Each structure stands twice: as structure tokens, then as C-alpha cells.
Amino acid sequence: MNKVLKITLQSDLCAGSGFAYAGVIDSDISYNKNGIPYISGRRIKGCMREAAELIGVKDSDRLFGKWGSRDMRGIVIGNAYPEQYRDVSGAVDELRRSQDERMSYLTPENILEYFTSVRAQTGMKEGVAEDNSLRFTRVVGQYDRSSGNALVFCAPVFFPDADAATEEKLQKAAKATRHIGLHRNRGLGNVKMELVDCDVEGDINGEADSAAQKDTVGTAGKKKIRYYVTNVEPLLLSSEQDDVTDSYIGGGRVRGALAGEYLKRTGCSDQDEEFTKLFLQEGTIFSNLTLVSEKERQPLYPAPLYLCKLKKTKDIVNIAVKAPEIEDEKKDYGNLPKKMKGVCAAESNGVWLMQEPQTEILYHHRRQGDTKLYFLEALSEGQTFCGEIIVDAGLSALTVDLLKKARLRFGKSRSAQYGGCRLVGEPVVEDSTGMEKKSCRKGTRVLVTLQSDGAFTDGEGNYTVEYRKVRALIAAEFNKMAGKRVLQEDDHLYGILQAGIAAGYNTKWNLQKPQFPVVRAGSAFGFVLGADLEEYPPYIGEHQLDGRGKITVFDLDSAQYFVDSKNRTLENESGREKIANREEEQLPSCLLPIYRHIVLKKLYEKLEYGALSNECSLNIHPSALGRLTLMLGESVNESQGDGQAAVRTFQKLADRVASVKSKSTREEMQRFLGEILGTDSCKDSGEMAFIGQISKKMLEMGGKTGKDCREAFGEEGEQIIFGLWPRYLQSVLNYQKYCMKQGEE
């Protein structure tokens, strides 16, 4: 069953994230990296379960799963985002990649403000506000600012092998769910939920975007299938620390997902010959899915341990190479190299591409009466990963089909909120010789570097992480596959090893998998070439089926101490040249209302600042100032609902000012309004020239923001900007009132 859970807001909503910002926000909502709010799948699933139990729906454990069960059962619910979320988020990401100058407005903070507002509340004691009880809560507004309609969130829903009775129970549970989130008994979180048919099948199944498949000619030997996936939900990928995520999707996870799809489709057992050959026998390799560089679209791997960053100057250096000599008086003994923990890197044409995976902290609490929060670190959504699968040529078409049809969900808590991934483009299939190309002459010093964790066993079958033993095993296996003695060990060459523990969890049996020691990715082993090197094996060691032991050969003789790098996350991006093709590229229609709202708000902030710094003074009695303020308020109220409200307001205000009996007061008011608004039409509102004059005045005060606002609204820009004048004038009058009070004191 593939459905969409449609959630329509019937009041403001605070789907809390657990975060707070001291003195600003005490209870914050959940939102993604672009500032778009969402309702977590876990929260939706929990609320639906409570509603189902409340109305007496049976088999709640079957419908929603049970904590500690052997396998993943029940409904799978993704995070709920506003309609057109994917289009909006994709457009913002594209503008960010192109460094469009409009991104100065489309910041996460501004986009978040478009959807939300902040409420303040205090505790009451005997009818009086209690001391130190003021709290601020950010809420998602009930209505869309652009259309005025109720905001609708949509969450993908999947239930394997659901029959009509199951679907009916889920529909009842959805309709019975009336409240979500914080302060449900104080008017927040009132929603209407319903299950509707899924219009976009590929978005739910994670199927590939339409593209022509690329396949090289040939059916014999091995095929290498390269593919890309994007995580549409955060990822919780277990590591040695249970609450910290890995930065990659392990090859074993990919193998498990495709194996499950194969068994579900064919109905065969795991004893099937084709299944055994594809998923259980050595020779097939499912590599890790690793991060892809944003611009070059090149796979990145855990940074080699010999790449470090200098503590003070922040330069990237290769400590396997001797540092250049520096005069004693110029040495900075505190500028020491430090490991680049968590950075992913890859060399391309002598330049190192570097990038850090984006992570976030997410808070949860348990249902069984435990009110304490616990947190998890997850990989943020919207990141792209690349992997490869090496299979027999006869199984390549089947493997590609499994990739396109399998439900790609990885990691923990993948039945709600986490784990969802989507195939990007079409897998690329090419012939594989089982060797990687690399040309180095005899006598060259090289570093064999692990790009994924490696497992190595000695002659007695015991796992080892001892440097000399691992180095000898690499040389022996390398030379055996090359057919000649290529690698020669040399104790004088640089080498570095970091050990770890490979662990896992078998969800079928609810047990941990056997643990064994591994050599961590980034470890490097120094060798001297005893013969010319033309190619080398891409994987070495045990458990290659799950992508362990991927290696690369680095030429140490041609390396420099200071590394030429392009670091997407460590370097300062403020000095980058921005690209602006604003006249050539229009904003997508889904993003335009958000952009217009933000630009208009920024223009008003500029005008408000101008009101506070305005040196024009109003020389009338304070009572006359109060009367002028009242005239403005009455003119605004009488013109509401009129399509030409701003014009009518100005005309009514001009008429009211003209009716003031005191000549000196009347003329001073008209002079002041003309100077503030930049028009001489305050005496005769019948002339419509004041529209252009006032708009021009406010554009001048807005500066670049005013120009951006006019361009954003096009032909309507002048009228939209003109409509701000009542609020601007109100700010000016308030400031005049403040100045008069200060003068009296």
C-alpha cells in the first residue's frame, strides 16, 4: 500500500524539536537545513497509534509495530512537509550551488520566518503573571501567507501487503487523530488527517528519475554498476558510538536492501542458486555509499590520516612528506598539524576535494512513562552518495532492476522519520576488469591507502590490526593479483594505522552480529615499487562482499607538504564571487511567493529604520500629533477591503488634514507629510501623482532592497511598495511622539 497522509492545519502548530535558544525561543519547531518546517514521522506515528487505541482499533501492534520485535513491521511513515516542499527545497539548493545573490534573502532564517511566528505566554498566579514564567514558543502558522489557504503537510506512507481491512483501520486512525505537537490543550496542534492516493509513485518507492540507461557492450566477465542516491530523510547509521552516526552507508546495508527486494519479488528462499551467487558468494562486491562533492560530483572517502590541518594557519598539509625548512626566527612552534576528523576527501588531478558531511542533533522521548529526552546524531537530509556494485555480467540487468524497484531505507528507526533514500538518475553499467589503472615507475615510493574499513586475517585465520602484519598481508595479496613482486616493504617509509571494531545488528533475530577488529579507512601503508605499476586490485582483505578493503595508491614522490585543496566546508566562502543572472533566470513559481514576502519584509525593515533616523521634525502641539495619528488610523480602517486601500487611505488622510481649522497646524501637518512621503499632493488628493512620488521616495530609502523588491514584483512593484506608506508613516509619528516626550523631560 502506497499512500500519502494529508495533514491540514486547523490551528497554529508547534511540532517541537527539543531545541531552545536562551532568551529568544524556549520551544522551537522542527525544520530542515533550508528553514522549511516539518512534522516528524515518529510524532505522526505515535499520535496515530494513540488515536487508534482510543477508538478501539484492534491489532495496533501489527499496524504500528512493537518496540523490541524481531523484524520491522507495520506502517512506514516519512516526515510530513508542506506541499511543493521538494520543488521549493530543490530550487533553494540550486540557487545556493550557483551562488545566486538572491540567496542573501532566501536564508534559512528568512524562509523559516515565512512559515512561522513566535508566541509569548506567562504562568498566572491569583490573576497576576507569575515571576520568571515568560516563555516564547515558535509555531507554524495555520495559513499559507501567499494563498491564504490552510497549510497542508504531506507524509509518504507505506504498508507492505496491506489488505482492505488494514487500510480501513489506518484510515480510521488517521481521521481520529485531531491534535499533534505541543500545547494541544491551549489551542495549538489542531489538525485534520486523511489517507489519500499517492500521485507520485516514484517519490514513495525511491525509484530513479527518468533517464536512458547506459550499458557497455559485453556479457562475459564482470560488470561495474555505479549509482547515486539522495537521502530524503535523516539517516541514523550505527557506529561504535550508539548515538553518533557514520558518515557513509555501508555496503552491507545496500546488500540487505536488495536481498530483501529479491526475496519479496521472487518468493524464493535464501537457498536459491541465483540469490546465493548474487548476495552470498565472494566475487560480488557492494561498496559503501560515500558522500559526493557538491560541484564536481565526485565520490569522496574518509580523509587519509596523513592529511592534517595546521592549528593556526589552517593550511592543509601532508605529514607523510617532510616539511620545508623554516628559519628559526620565523618558526611558529604552536602551528602543529591536527587530524581532520570527519572530513571526506578525494584527489582529482593533483587537487584534493574536501567536504564534511552535514549532521544534525534530533531529540526524542519514549512513550512508556519516560519524560526524559534523549538525542541522536543523524546525517541531514538532501545529501548525495555514490556507490558501486561489481557483479557477474549475467546478473547486471537483474541488479539494476532491483536498485530501481527496491525500497531504499537504511539505518535505524527507518519505519518513521529516518532512513528514506531515493535513486538519482539511472545506474551506469560498464565492463569491469577487476583492476584499477595507475601508472608508476619502479622505485617510486607509494602509500596504499584504505578508502573503506579493511579486515585482515593472518595465516591462522585470526583477525589482526598490527601494522607490520597488515602491511605484509597487503603486499602479499597485491603481488599475487598483479602476478609479480610490485610492492616491497620498507620500515623507513611513513605509515599510519587506526584500528576499530566492526559491529552490526541482526534485526531478524534481535541480536548483535559478531564483532571483529578492522583497520579504519584513512590508514596508509608505505611501500617501494619493485616493478612498474600499471594497475592494482581495488579491494583487498576479507569481507569484500560488503565493500570492505577498498584501496587507492598514492604517489608519495610527487607529493608536496602543503596540499592544494578545495574545501567546501572548512574554507571561508564570504569572499567568493557571486553569480547573478537575475534578468536571464526567473525564480521557480513555487519559490516566488516566499521570495516576494521576504524582500517586502526587508524593505519595510529598512523603511522602519529610516523612520527612526529621520531628522524631519513636526512643530505642533502634542495633542495635534495625537490627532494626526488618530486620523491615520481612521483612514486605514475605513479603507480596508478596498482593492485600492493605500490610495483611498492617502486621499482620506489628506481630506482630514485639510479639514483642520487651525491654519498653522494644518499647514505644518501638510508640510511634514509632504517632506516625509516625498509628495506635494497632501493639499490636493485628487491628483494621482502622489502614487509615483511616494513609491519613489520609499525606493530611495530602501536602496538596493527597494530595487530588489520592485524587480521581484515586476509591473505590480510600484503599487506594492506604495502600499507600505501607512505603516511607514505610523512609525514616523510614533518616533515624533517619543522625541516630544524626551524634549519635555
CSV table of N, CA and C in Angstrom, one decimal, residues 8 37 115 143 150 171 177 183 191 204 210 216 317 334 347 386 494 515 617 643 710:
chain,number,residue,atom,x,y,z
A,8,THR,N,-3.9,18.7,7.3
A,8,THR,CA,-4.4,20.1,7.1
A,8,THR,C,-4.4,20.8,8.5
A,37,PRO,N,9.7,24.0,7.7
A,37,PRO,CA,9.2,23.2,8.8
A,37,PRO,C,8.7,21.8,8.4
A,115,PHE,N,7.1,30.9,7.3
A,115,PHE,CA,6.1,29.9,7.7
A,115,PHE,C,5.7,30.0,9.1
A,143,TYR,N,-2.2,29.3,8.2
A,143,TYR,CA,-2.5,29.7,6.8
A,143,TYR,C,-1.2,30.0,6.1
A,150,ALA,N,-5.5,27.2,4.2
A,150,ALA,CA,-4.9,26.4,5.3
A,150,ALA,C,-3.6,25.7,4.8
A,171,GLN,N,-7.1,4.3,8.0
A,171,GLN,CA,-7.9,5.5,7.6
A,171,GLN,C,-8.7,6.0,8.9
A,177,THR,N,-7.1,11.1,14.6
A,177,THR,CA,-6.0,12.0,15.1
A,177,THR,C,-6.4,13.4,14.9
A,183,HIS,N,1.3,21.9,23.5
A,183,HIS,CA,0.2,22.8,23.9
A,183,HIS,C,-1.1,22.4,23.2
A,191,VAL,N,-5.5,19.5,13.9
A,191,VAL,CA,-5.3,19.1,12.5
A,191,VAL,C,-6.4,18.2,12.0
A,204,ILE,N,7.6,7.8,-3.5
A,204,ILE,CA,7.4,6.9,-2.4
A,204,ILE,C,8.3,5.8,-2.5
A,210,SER,N,13.7,9.6,-14.6
A,210,SER,CA,13.7,9.1,-15.9
A,210,SER,C,15.0,9.5,-16.6
A,216,THR,N,27.5,-0.8,-21.4
A,216,THR,CA,28.5,-1.1,-22.4
A,216,THR,C,28.3,-2.5,-23.0
A,317,VAL,N,48.1,20.0,5.1
A,317,VAL,CA,49.4,19.5,4.9
A,317,VAL,C,49.4,18.0,4.8
A,334,GLY,N,53.7,26.6,17.8
A,334,GLY,CA,52.3,26.3,18.1
A,334,GLY,C,51.5,25.9,16.9
A,347,GLU,N,41.4,12.8,-4.2
A,347,GLU,CA,42.3,13.6,-5.1
A,347,GLU,C,41.8,13.6,-6.5
A,386,CYS,N,27.4,8.1,-3.5
A,386,CYS,CA,27.7,7.3,-4.7
A,386,CYS,C,28.3,6.0,-4.2
A,494,TYR,N,57.0,6.2,5.6
A,494,TYR,CA,55.9,6.6,6.5
A,494,TYR,C,54.7,5.6,6.4
A,515,GLN,N,31.4,-9.3,16.5
A,515,GLN,CA,32.3,-8.2,16.3
A,515,GLN,C,33.7,-8.7,15.9
A,617,SER,N,11.4,67.3,11.7
A,617,SER,CA,10.6,67.4,12.9
A,617,SER,C,9.3,68.0,12.6
A,643,GLY,N,-9.8,47.4,-3.0
A,643,GLY,CA,-8.6,47.0,-3.8
A,643,GLY,C,-7.6,48.1,-3.9
A,710,ARG,N,11.2,45.9,-6.2
A,710,ARG,CA,10.5,46.3,-7.4
A,710,ARG,C,10.7,45.2,-8.5
